[in-house]
Short mmCIF file of C-alpha atoms in Angstrom, two decimals:
data_model
loop_
_atom_site.label_atom_id
_atom_site.label_comp_id
_atom_site.label_asym_id
_atom_site.label_seq_id
_atom_site.Cartn_x
_atom_site.Cartn_y
_atom_site.Cartn_z
CA MET A 76 16.22 4.21 23.18
CA GLN A 77 13.11 6.37 23.19
CA GLN A 78 11.38 6.65 19.85
CA LEU A 79 10.55 10.04 18.37
CA SER A 80 6.90 11.01 18.25
CA PHE A 81 5.10 10.96 14.92
CA LYS A 82 5.09 14.76 14.53
CA ASN A 83 8.81 14.93 15.46
CA ARG A 84 9.57 12.27 12.85
CA ILE A 85 7.65 14.27 10.25
CA ALA A 86 9.51 17.45 11.25
CA SER A 87 12.87 15.60 11.24
CA ASN A 88 12.30 14.11 7.80
CA TYR A 89 11.27 17.51 6.54
CA ILE A 90 14.38 19.12 8.05
CA VAL A 91 16.71 16.51 6.55
CA THR A 92 15.27 17.19 3.10
CA THR A 93 15.31 20.95 3.64
CA ALA A 94 18.87 20.84 5.02
CA LEU A 95 20.09 19.16 1.84
CA LEU A 96 18.23 21.68 -0.29
CA ILE A 97 19.52 24.70 1.67
CA PHE A 98 23.05 23.27 1.59
CA VAL A 99 22.88 23.02 -2.20
CA VAL A 100 21.48 26.58 -2.43
CA PHE A 101 24.19 27.98 -0.12
CA PHE A 102 26.88 26.12 -2.02
CA ILE A 103 25.61 27.57 -5.30
CA ILE A 104 25.49 31.09 -3.80
CA TYR A 105 29.06 30.77 -2.48
CA SER A 106 30.29 29.38 -5.81
CA ILE A 107 28.61 32.18 -7.79
CA VAL A 108 30.08 34.89 -5.54
CA LYS A 109 33.53 33.31 -5.72
CA PHE A 110 33.29 33.01 -9.49
CA SER A 111 32.14 36.63 -9.75
CA VAL A 112 34.95 37.95 -7.52
CA TYR A 113 37.63 36.02 -9.36
CA SER A 114 36.17 36.98 -12.75
CA HIS A 115 36.39 40.65 -11.76
CA VAL A 116 40.03 40.26 -10.65
CA ASN A 117 40.90 38.28 -13.79
CA ASN A 118 39.36 40.96 -16.03
CA ASP A 119 41.32 43.69 -14.22
CA ILE A 120 44.58 41.78 -14.61
CA THR A 121 43.90 41.12 -18.29
CA SER A 122 43.21 44.85 -18.82
CA GLU A 123 46.49 45.76 -17.07
CA VAL A 124 48.39 43.31 -19.26
CA GLU A 125 47.00 44.83 -22.47
CA LYS A 126 47.64 48.35 -21.19
CA HIS A 127 51.28 47.82 -20.20
CA LEU A 128 52.22 45.78 -23.20
CA SER A 129 51.39 48.88 -25.23
CA GLU A 130 53.66 51.04 -23.03
CA ILE A 131 56.92 49.24 -23.68
CA GLU A 132 59.42 49.70 -26.46
CA ILE A 133 61.64 46.89 -27.73
CA VAL A 134 65.21 47.80 -28.68
CA GLY A 135 67.39 44.94 -29.82
CA ASN A 136 67.03 42.11 -27.37
CA THR A 137 65.88 44.40 -24.59
CA PHE A 138 62.86 46.52 -23.82
CA HIS A 139 62.02 49.54 -21.67
CA LEU A 140 59.06 51.70 -20.73
CA ILE A 141 58.26 54.52 -23.08
CA HIS A 142 57.12 56.92 -20.33
CA LYS A 143 58.90 55.61 -17.28
CA GLU A 144 58.56 58.75 -15.20
CA GLU A 145 54.86 59.02 -15.83
CA TRP A 146 54.43 55.32 -15.04
CA LYS A 147 56.10 55.79 -11.68
CA GLU A 148 53.75 58.60 -10.87
CA GLN A 149 50.60 56.54 -11.60
CA GLU A 150 48.57 54.40 -9.24
CA HIS A 151 51.29 51.74 -9.03
CA ASN A 152 53.18 54.00 -6.71
CA THR A 153 50.89 53.42 -3.71
CA LEU A 154 48.99 50.59 -2.05
CA ASP A 155 45.32 51.38 -2.63
CA VAL A 156 42.21 49.26 -2.12
CA ASN A 157 43.01 46.91 -4.98
CA PRO A 158 46.69 47.49 -5.71
CA VAL A 159 48.19 46.31 -9.01
CA PHE A 160 51.74 44.99 -8.89
CA ILE A 161 53.81 45.09 -12.08
CA GLN A 162 57.23 43.68 -12.72
CA PHE A 163 59.32 43.29 -15.87
CA VAL A 164 61.94 40.56 -16.10
CA ASP A 165 64.28 39.55 -18.87
CA GLN A 166 64.55 36.12 -20.39
CA ASN A 167 66.86 35.06 -17.58
CA ARG A 168 64.21 36.04 -15.00
CA ASN A 169 66.23 39.06 -13.82
CA VAL A 170 64.16 42.02 -12.71
CA ILE A 171 64.38 44.93 -15.13
CA GLU A 172 61.73 47.17 -13.66
CA LYS A 173 58.94 46.91 -11.08
CA SER A 174 56.18 49.13 -9.78
CA PRO A 175 57.08 51.29 -6.79
CA ASN A 176 54.35 49.73 -4.62
CA LEU A 177 56.36 46.49 -4.57
CA LYS A 178 59.04 48.33 -2.57
CA LYS A 179 61.63 45.77 -1.47
CA SER A 180 59.48 42.81 -2.47
CA ALA A 181 59.43 41.15 -5.86
CA LEU A 182 57.04 38.98 -7.77
CA ILE A 183 58.32 35.43 -8.14
CA PHE A 184 58.32 33.94 -11.60
CA ASN A 185 56.61 30.55 -11.30
CA GLU A 186 58.08 28.06 -13.76
CA ASN A 187 55.31 25.50 -13.05
CA ASN A 188 52.37 27.65 -14.10
CA GLY A 189 53.65 28.56 -17.52
CA GLU A 190 52.68 31.56 -19.60
CA ASN A 191 49.41 33.51 -19.88
CA LYS A 192 47.87 31.53 -17.03
CA LEU A 193 46.25 33.08 -14.00
CA PHE A 194 47.07 31.48 -10.65
CA ASP A 195 47.05 32.25 -6.94
CA THR A 196 50.27 32.76 -5.02
CA LYS A 197 51.73 34.76 -2.11
CA LEU A 198 53.48 38.12 -1.84
CA ALA A 199 54.85 38.80 1.65
CA ASP A 200 52.24 36.54 3.20
CA ASN A 201 49.46 38.27 1.27
CA SER A 202 47.33 36.41 -1.27
CA ILE A 203 47.62 37.66 -4.82
CA ARG A 204 46.38 36.67 -8.27
CA GLN A 205 49.20 36.60 -10.81
CA ILE A 206 49.86 36.19 -14.53
CA GLN A 207 53.13 35.85 -16.49
CA VAL A 208 52.96 37.17 -20.05
CA PRO A 209 55.95 36.77 -22.40
CA ILE A 210 57.29 39.73 -24.38
CA TYR A 211 58.19 38.75 -27.94
CA LYS A 212 60.54 40.17 -30.54
CA LYS A 213 59.09 38.48 -33.54
CA THR A 214 59.06 34.84 -32.34
CA LYS A 215 61.74 35.15 -29.69
CA ILE A 216 60.91 35.70 -26.03
CA ILE A 217 63.08 38.53 -24.70
CA GLY A 218 61.37 38.93 -21.33
CA TYR A 219 58.18 38.77 -19.29
CA ILE A 220 55.73 41.16 -17.77
CA ILE A 221 54.40 39.86 -14.46
CA ILE A 222 51.20 41.46 -13.21
CA ALA A 223 49.46 40.63 -9.93
CA MET A 224 46.53 41.95 -7.96
CA SER A 225 45.80 41.56 -4.27
CA LEU A 226 43.17 39.00 -3.24
CA GLU A 227 42.84 40.28 0.30
CA ASP A 228 39.50 41.99 -0.32
CA ALA A 229 38.18 39.06 -2.33
CA THR A 230 39.33 36.62 0.35
CA MET A 231 37.74 38.77 3.05
CA VAL A 232 34.43 38.87 1.15
CA LEU A 233 34.44 35.10 0.60
CA ASN A 234 35.42 34.38 4.22
CA ASN A 235 32.73 36.69 5.54
CA LEU A 236 30.16 35.10 3.24
CA PHE A 237 31.26 31.61 4.38
CA GLU A 238 30.98 32.57 8.05
CA VAL A 239 27.56 34.12 7.54
CA LEU A 240 26.29 31.04 5.71
CA LEU A 241 27.82 28.77 8.35
CA ILE A 242 26.05 30.64 11.16
CA VAL A 243 22.75 31.14 9.34
CA TYR A 244 22.54 27.49 8.19
CA PRO A 245 21.85 25.85 11.59
CA LEU A 246 19.68 28.79 12.69
CA ILE A 247 17.46 28.39 9.64
CA LEU A 248 17.24 24.64 10.24
CA MET A 249 16.28 25.14 13.90
CA VAL A 250 13.57 27.66 13.02
CA LEU A 251 12.26 25.44 10.23
CA PHE A 252 12.23 22.43 12.58
CA PHE A 253 9.98 24.14 15.11
CA ILE A 254 7.76 25.53 12.34
CA ALA A 255 7.52 22.05 10.74
CA ARG A 256 6.82 20.50 14.16
CA PHE A 257 4.03 23.01 14.80
CA ILE A 258 2.48 22.45 11.37
CA ALA A 259 2.84 18.67 11.69
CA GLY A 260 1.16 18.82 15.11
CA ARG A 261 -1.80 20.68 13.65
CA SER A 262 -1.93 18.37 10.64
CA ILE A 263 -2.06 15.15 12.69
CA LYS A 264 -4.43 16.53 15.31
CA PRO A 265 -7.22 14.25 13.97
CA ILE A 266 -4.97 11.27 14.79
CA SER A 267 -5.15 12.22 18.47
CA SER A 268 -8.91 12.22 18.13
CA ILE A 269 -8.73 8.77 16.51
CA ILE A 270 -6.59 7.47 19.40
CA THR A 271 -8.91 8.97 22.03
CA THR A 272 -12.02 7.54 20.41
CA SER A 273 -10.40 4.15 19.83
CA ASN A 274 -9.46 3.89 23.50
CA ILE A 275 -13.07 4.24 24.65
CA ILE A 276 -14.41 1.67 22.17
CA THR A 277 -14.95 -1.78 23.65
CA LYS A 278 -17.10 -4.78 22.77
CA ASP A 279 -19.78 -3.33 25.03
CA ASN A 280 -19.46 0.18 23.59
CA LEU A 281 -19.36 0.16 19.80
CA THR A 282 -21.55 3.21 19.25
CA SER A 283 -18.76 5.83 19.43
CA ARG A 284 -17.41 7.09 16.14
CA ILE A 285 -14.37 9.16 15.18
CA PRO A 286 -15.17 12.82 14.33
CA LEU A 287 -14.45 13.48 10.66
CA PRO A 288 -11.89 16.26 9.95
CA GLN A 289 -13.08 19.34 8.06
CA ASN A 290 -10.56 18.86 5.24
CA ARG A 291 -11.32 15.92 2.96
CA ASP A 292 -7.75 14.64 2.91
CA GLU A 293 -6.08 11.32 3.72
CA LEU A 294 -6.92 11.66 7.43
CA TYR A 295 -10.56 12.20 6.52
CA ILE A 296 -10.49 9.00 4.45
CA LEU A 297 -8.74 7.16 7.31
CA SER A 298 -11.33 8.33 9.85
CA GLN A 299 -14.17 7.42 7.52
CA THR A 300 -12.66 4.00 6.85
CA ILE A 301 -12.27 3.28 10.58
CA ASN A 302 -15.88 4.39 11.17
CA ASN A 303 -17.05 2.06 8.42
CA LEU A 304 -14.99 -0.73 9.99
CA LEU A 305 -16.62 -0.03 13.36
CA ASP A 306 -20.04 -0.14 11.69
CA ARG A 307 -19.24 -3.57 10.26
CA ILE A 308 -17.87 -4.82 13.59
CA GLU A 309 -20.92 -3.53 15.44
CA THR A 310 -23.22 -5.20 12.92
CA ALA A 311 -21.25 -8.46 13.12
CA ILE A 312 -21.34 -8.50 16.92
CA GLU A 313 -25.04 -7.71 16.99
CA ARG A 314 -25.61 -10.47 14.45
CA GLU A 315 -23.52 -12.83 16.56
CA LYS A 316 -25.53 -11.96 19.67
CA GLN A 317 -28.75 -12.50 17.77
CA PHE A 318 -27.44 -15.78 16.35
CA THR A 319 -26.43 -16.99 19.82
CA SER A 320 -29.83 -16.05 21.21
CA ASP A 321 -31.69 -17.72 18.33
CA ALA A 322 -29.48 -20.81 18.40
CA SER A 323 -29.96 -21.28 22.15
CA HIS A 324 -33.71 -20.88 21.69
CA GLU A 325 -33.84 -23.34 18.81
CA LEU A 326 -31.75 -25.88 20.73
CA ARG A 327 -33.72 -25.41 23.94
CA THR A 328 -37.11 -25.96 22.29
CA PRO A 329 -36.65 -29.62 21.23
CA LEU A 330 -34.84 -30.40 24.48
CA THR A 331 -37.73 -28.96 26.48
CA VAL A 332 -40.24 -30.94 24.41
CA ILE A 333 -38.27 -34.17 24.88
CA LYS A 334 -37.89 -33.55 28.60
CA GLY A 335 -41.59 -32.77 29.03
CA THR A 336 -42.64 -35.85 27.06
CA LEU A 337 -40.40 -38.16 29.07
CA GLU A 338 -41.55 -36.65 32.37
CA VAL A 339 -45.19 -37.23 31.42
CA LEU A 340 -44.30 -40.75 30.27
CA ILE A 341 -42.87 -41.85 33.64
CA ARG A 342 -45.61 -40.41 35.83
CA LYS A 343 -47.67 -43.60 35.55
CA PRO A 344 -47.53 -46.95 33.83
CA ARG A 345 -48.40 -46.90 30.12
CA ASN A 346 -49.32 -49.54 27.63
CA THR A 347 -46.98 -50.53 24.83
CA THR A 348 -48.73 -48.39 22.24
CA GLU A 349 -48.40 -45.25 24.33
CA TYR A 350 -44.72 -45.97 25.02
CA GLU A 351 -44.04 -46.47 21.32
CA GLU A 352 -45.90 -43.30 20.41
CA LYS A 353 -44.03 -41.13 22.91
CA ILE A 354 -40.66 -42.72 22.12
CA ASN A 355 -41.17 -42.21 18.39
CA PHE A 356 -42.09 -38.59 19.09
CA CYS A 357 -38.89 -38.14 21.09
CA VAL A 358 -36.87 -39.77 18.31
CA THR A 359 -38.40 -37.30 15.86
CA GLU A 360 -37.39 -34.39 18.10
CA VAL A 361 -33.90 -35.86 18.53
CA ASN A 362 -33.59 -36.11 14.74
CA ARG A 363 -34.73 -32.51 14.44
CA LEU A 364 -32.19 -31.48 17.08
CA ASN A 365 -29.47 -33.46 15.32
CA HIS A 366 -30.36 -31.81 12.01
CA LEU A 367 -30.23 -28.38 13.66
CA VAL A 368 -26.79 -29.09 15.12
CA ASP A 369 -25.57 -30.34 11.72
CA GLN A 370 -26.80 -27.13 10.10
CA LEU A 371 -25.11 -24.96 12.76
CA LEU A 372 -21.83 -26.84 12.35
CA LEU A 373 -22.10 -26.52 8.57
CA LEU A 374 -22.68 -22.78 8.88
CA ALA A 375 -19.71 -22.37 11.23
CA ARG A 376 -17.51 -24.50 8.98
CA PHE A 377 -18.10 -22.31 5.95
CA GLU A 378 -17.63 -19.02 7.83
CA ASN A 379 -14.39 -18.42 5.98
CA GLN A 380 -13.21 -21.26 3.78
CA LYS A 381 -11.64 -19.35 0.89
CA GLN A 382 -8.28 -21.06 1.39
CA SER A 383 -9.66 -24.63 1.35
CA LEU A 384 -11.81 -24.48 -1.77
CA LYS A 385 -11.24 -27.38 -4.14
CA ILE A 386 -11.89 -25.92 -7.57
CA GLU A 387 -12.47 -28.49 -10.30
CA LYS A 388 -14.46 -29.06 -13.47
CA VAL A 389 -18.08 -29.77 -12.48
CA TYR A 390 -20.77 -31.28 -14.71
CA LEU A 391 -23.87 -29.26 -13.78
CA ASN A 392 -26.42 -31.58 -15.42
CA ALA A 393 -25.29 -34.48 -13.24
CA ILE A 394 -25.40 -32.38 -10.05
CA PHE A 395 -29.07 -31.53 -10.60
CA LEU A 396 -30.07 -35.05 -11.66
CA ASP A 397 -28.34 -36.60 -8.63
CA THR A 398 -30.08 -34.15 -6.29
CA ILE A 399 -33.48 -34.97 -7.82
CA ALA A 400 -32.76 -38.69 -7.35
CA ARG A 401 -31.88 -38.18 -3.67
CA ASN A 402 -35.21 -36.42 -3.10
CA SER A 403 -37.29 -38.97 -4.98
CA THR A 404 -39.12 -40.06 -1.79
CA ILE A 405 -40.70 -36.66 -1.13
CA ILE A 406 -41.31 -36.17 -4.85
CA GLN A 407 -43.31 -39.38 -4.99
CA ALA A 408 -45.07 -38.70 -1.68
CA LYS A 409 -46.30 -35.29 -2.85
CA LYS A 410 -46.79 -36.46 -6.45
CA ILE A 411 -44.74 -33.50 -7.68
CA ILE A 412 -44.01 -33.27 -11.40
CA VAL A 413 -40.34 -32.47 -11.97
CA SER A 414 -39.25 -31.18 -15.37
CA THR A 415 -35.69 -30.40 -16.51
CA GLU A 416 -34.52 -28.27 -19.39
CA PHE A 417 -30.91 -28.94 -20.29
CA SER A 418 -30.19 -27.75 -23.83
CA LYS A 419 -26.65 -29.15 -23.71
CA ASP A 420 -23.98 -30.34 -21.31
CA HIS A 421 -22.88 -27.51 -19.02
CA TYR A 422 -19.57 -27.37 -17.14
CA VAL A 423 -18.19 -24.85 -14.66
CA GLU A 424 -15.04 -24.50 -12.58
CA THR A 425 -16.15 -24.58 -8.91
CA ASP A 426 -16.07 -26.63 -5.72
CA SER A 427 -18.20 -29.70 -6.46
CA TYR A 428 -19.05 -30.52 -2.82
CA LEU A 429 -20.08 -26.99 -1.85
CA PHE A 430 -22.06 -26.47 -5.05
CA SER A 431 -23.90 -29.76 -4.38
CA ILE A 432 -24.91 -28.44 -0.93
CA ILE A 433 -26.29 -25.27 -2.55
CA ILE A 434 -28.38 -27.19 -5.10
CA ASN A 435 -29.55 -29.76 -2.53
CA ASN A 436 -30.75 -27.03 -0.13
CA LEU A 437 -32.56 -25.11 -2.87
CA ILE A 438 -34.30 -28.17 -4.38
CA SER A 439 -35.23 -29.63 -0.96
CA ASN A 440 -36.69 -26.22 0.01
CA ALA A 441 -38.66 -26.09 -3.25
CA LEU A 442 -40.05 -29.58 -2.62
CA LYS A 443 -40.74 -28.93 1.07
CA TYR A 444 -42.82 -25.82 0.36
CA SER A 445 -44.52 -27.22 -2.76
CA ASN A 446 -48.18 -28.18 -2.63
CA GLN A 447 -49.52 -31.65 -3.32
CA ASN A 448 -49.48 -32.40 -7.07
CA GLY A 449 -47.26 -29.36 -7.59
CA HIS A 450 -44.69 -28.73 -10.27
CA LEU A 451 -40.91 -28.20 -10.03
CA SER A 452 -39.03 -26.88 -13.06
CA ILE A 453 -35.23 -26.88 -13.37
CA ALA A 454 -33.49 -25.20 -16.31
CA LEU A 455 -29.89 -24.49 -17.29
CA LYS A 456 -29.46 -21.57 -19.70
CA GLU A 457 -26.45 -19.87 -21.22
CA ILE A 458 -27.14 -16.12 -21.40
CA ASP A 459 -24.55 -13.48 -22.31
CA SER A 460 -21.62 -15.83 -21.64
CA GLN A 461 -23.07 -16.80 -18.27
CA ILE A 462 -24.79 -19.96 -17.10
CA GLU A 463 -28.03 -19.38 -15.25
CA CYS A 464 -29.63 -22.10 -13.14
CA HIS A 465 -33.39 -21.60 -12.72
CA ILE A 466 -35.29 -23.50 -10.02
CA VAL A 467 -39.02 -22.73 -10.13
CA ASP A 468 -41.71 -24.25 -7.90
CA THR A 469 -45.48 -23.78 -7.54
CA GLY A 470 -45.47 -23.83 -3.75
CA ILE A 471 -46.86 -21.53 -1.06
CA GLY A 472 -44.52 -18.70 -2.03
CA ILE A 473 -42.97 -15.96 0.13
CA PRO A 474 -44.61 -12.61 0.94
CA THR A 475 -42.86 -9.67 -0.71
CA GLU A 476 -42.09 -7.99 2.62
CA ASP A 477 -40.27 -11.13 3.83
CA LEU A 478 -37.95 -11.53 0.84
CA GLU A 479 -35.25 -9.25 2.25
CA ASN A 480 -35.00 -11.37 5.42
CA ILE A 481 -34.97 -14.87 3.98
CA PHE A 482 -31.16 -15.14 4.13
CA ASN A 483 -31.05 -14.25 7.83
CA GLN A 484 -30.20 -17.09 10.18
CA PHE A 485 -33.20 -18.83 11.81
CA TYR A 486 -35.64 -16.70 9.81
CA ARG A 487 -38.73 -18.58 8.58
CA SER A 488 -41.45 -16.71 6.72
CA LYS A 489 -44.98 -17.18 8.17
CA SER A 490 -43.92 -20.36 10.00
CA ASN A 491 -46.98 -20.08 12.27
CA LYS A 492 -49.30 -20.46 9.28
CA HIS A 493 -47.62 -23.71 8.25
CA PRO A 494 -46.66 -25.60 11.42
CA GLU A 495 -46.67 -28.85 9.48
CA ILE A 496 -43.58 -27.72 7.52
CA LYS A 497 -40.56 -28.34 9.72
CA GLY A 498 -37.30 -26.45 9.37
CA THR A 499 -34.48 -24.62 11.13
CA GLY A 500 -34.32 -21.40 9.13
CA LEU A 501 -30.63 -22.01 8.33
CA GLY A 502 -30.82 -23.52 4.84
CA LEU A 503 -30.84 -20.26 2.87
CA SER A 504 -28.22 -18.74 5.19
CA ILE A 505 -25.92 -21.61 4.27
CA VAL A 506 -26.77 -21.18 0.58
CA LYS A 507 -25.99 -17.46 0.74
CA ARG A 508 -22.67 -18.09 2.49
CA LEU A 509 -21.59 -20.73 0.00
CA CYS A 510 -22.63 -18.59 -2.98
CA SER A 511 -20.45 -15.81 -1.60
CA LEU A 512 -17.50 -18.21 -1.25
CA LEU A 513 -17.92 -19.51 -4.81
CA ASN A 514 -18.62 -16.08 -6.38
CA ILE A 515 -22.11 -17.10 -7.48
CA ASP A 516 -24.92 -14.56 -7.73
CA ILE A 517 -28.24 -15.68 -6.28
CA ALA A 518 -31.59 -13.97 -6.83
CA ILE A 519 -34.95 -15.05 -5.39
CA THR A 520 -38.33 -13.80 -6.52
CA SER A 521 -41.64 -15.06 -5.18
CA GLU A 522 -45.37 -14.47 -5.04
CA GLU A 523 -47.47 -15.76 -2.20
CA ASN A 524 -49.65 -18.76 -3.16
CA ILE A 525 -48.13 -18.81 -6.65
CA GLY A 526 -44.56 -19.99 -6.25
CA THR A 527 -40.88 -19.10 -6.01
CA ARG A 528 -38.09 -18.70 -8.59
CA VAL A 529 -34.40 -19.02 -7.67
CA VAL A 530 -31.76 -17.98 -10.21
CA LEU A 531 -28.05 -18.80 -9.81
CA SER A 532 -25.65 -16.94 -12.11
CA LEU A 533 -22.17 -18.29 -12.74
CA PHE A 534 -19.89 -15.74 -14.33
CA GLU A 535 -17.99 -16.17 -17.54
CA ALA A 536 -14.69 -16.36 -15.65
CA ASP A 537 -15.95 -19.57 -14.06
CA LEU A 538 -16.83 -21.21 -17.37
CA LYS A 539 -14.69 -23.92 -18.87
#
């Protein structure tokens, strides 16, 4: 079964709602007209009852009209537009007198409808509205006056109104459907533009954007949201291309060096010392390559690990002290003075393993870029219900213009000036990714040739 288009569904839903509303309105109109017509007939009958009760005279157990001849000459003698039929019966339901316009017919006394009640009945196949009013002598009923009025005109009015409403109802709905369809088509026109633009967007063509509608409505927000999504996708793909290019370059460099060294080594016989020197050099490059691969795998592993976080109570003091102990070799080699400032025991709720990687990368970076006989300061402070971790070194520092790029993958500030400092440029990228996973704010400030300060902020919600 073929599905309706979006604009036809909008028009159909609108028509269903409108149809119910119009039906209720038409029903109310019909009911009001019917009530008005019947109220008019009922008032006329009630007036006739009051009028004719005043024109009878009761004598003994019988009654008769006071001015019978005049009564016969009045409007009850002919069938006019709204004829009034009058009939007098005694207590045995025998006809005493009736209006001339009844001719050979007679009004039937209805035992089921009782007294002083208006009801609908038939007179010679014609619809009438009738009432039966008792005539009393003191408390005794000595007869009845039966008055009826024709409902032919009222029935004709109601039938005509019903037919008109019945014909107009579907016509109105059809007209409203096409109007709603036209308006819906104009309203969702930007969606067609979204579809057209989306169809021409591929991984090789991410520059196209959806034109924003003039009206700042929901479609404007949708178009803007999709454009923002495309911006993020384009940025992610460009970053992925750059990462692939940088990764291949970084992997190719040590492989090329190893290959070149080995090729030189086998060109002619070497003594043992030369073999050892070249082999040790190759081992160093292999270790560097292995470290680079480990860093790349670590980065890929933590691309999106929200679901596998193991949140537990972590003792921060121990994390820092263990990391310092693991780096004791480089600390002793560079004769770096390490000072800690822990005013008390600090605990947070976080992933212990991932947080250890963050601290290890930051401290190893601080030690790597510290000068001989430098100083490394580590402090834990509780400020405004937050725990701040300060890692401050007195190393070579980072130029101000490079600070905004330090979290980019494979980026190393002024690496040509310090070829003796080895690295992959992935450490801070990993730190940034893990901080994002653990909801930790990281801020880095630095001055060239003075040192670098790293501040980690753990929010109050993470405190225990």
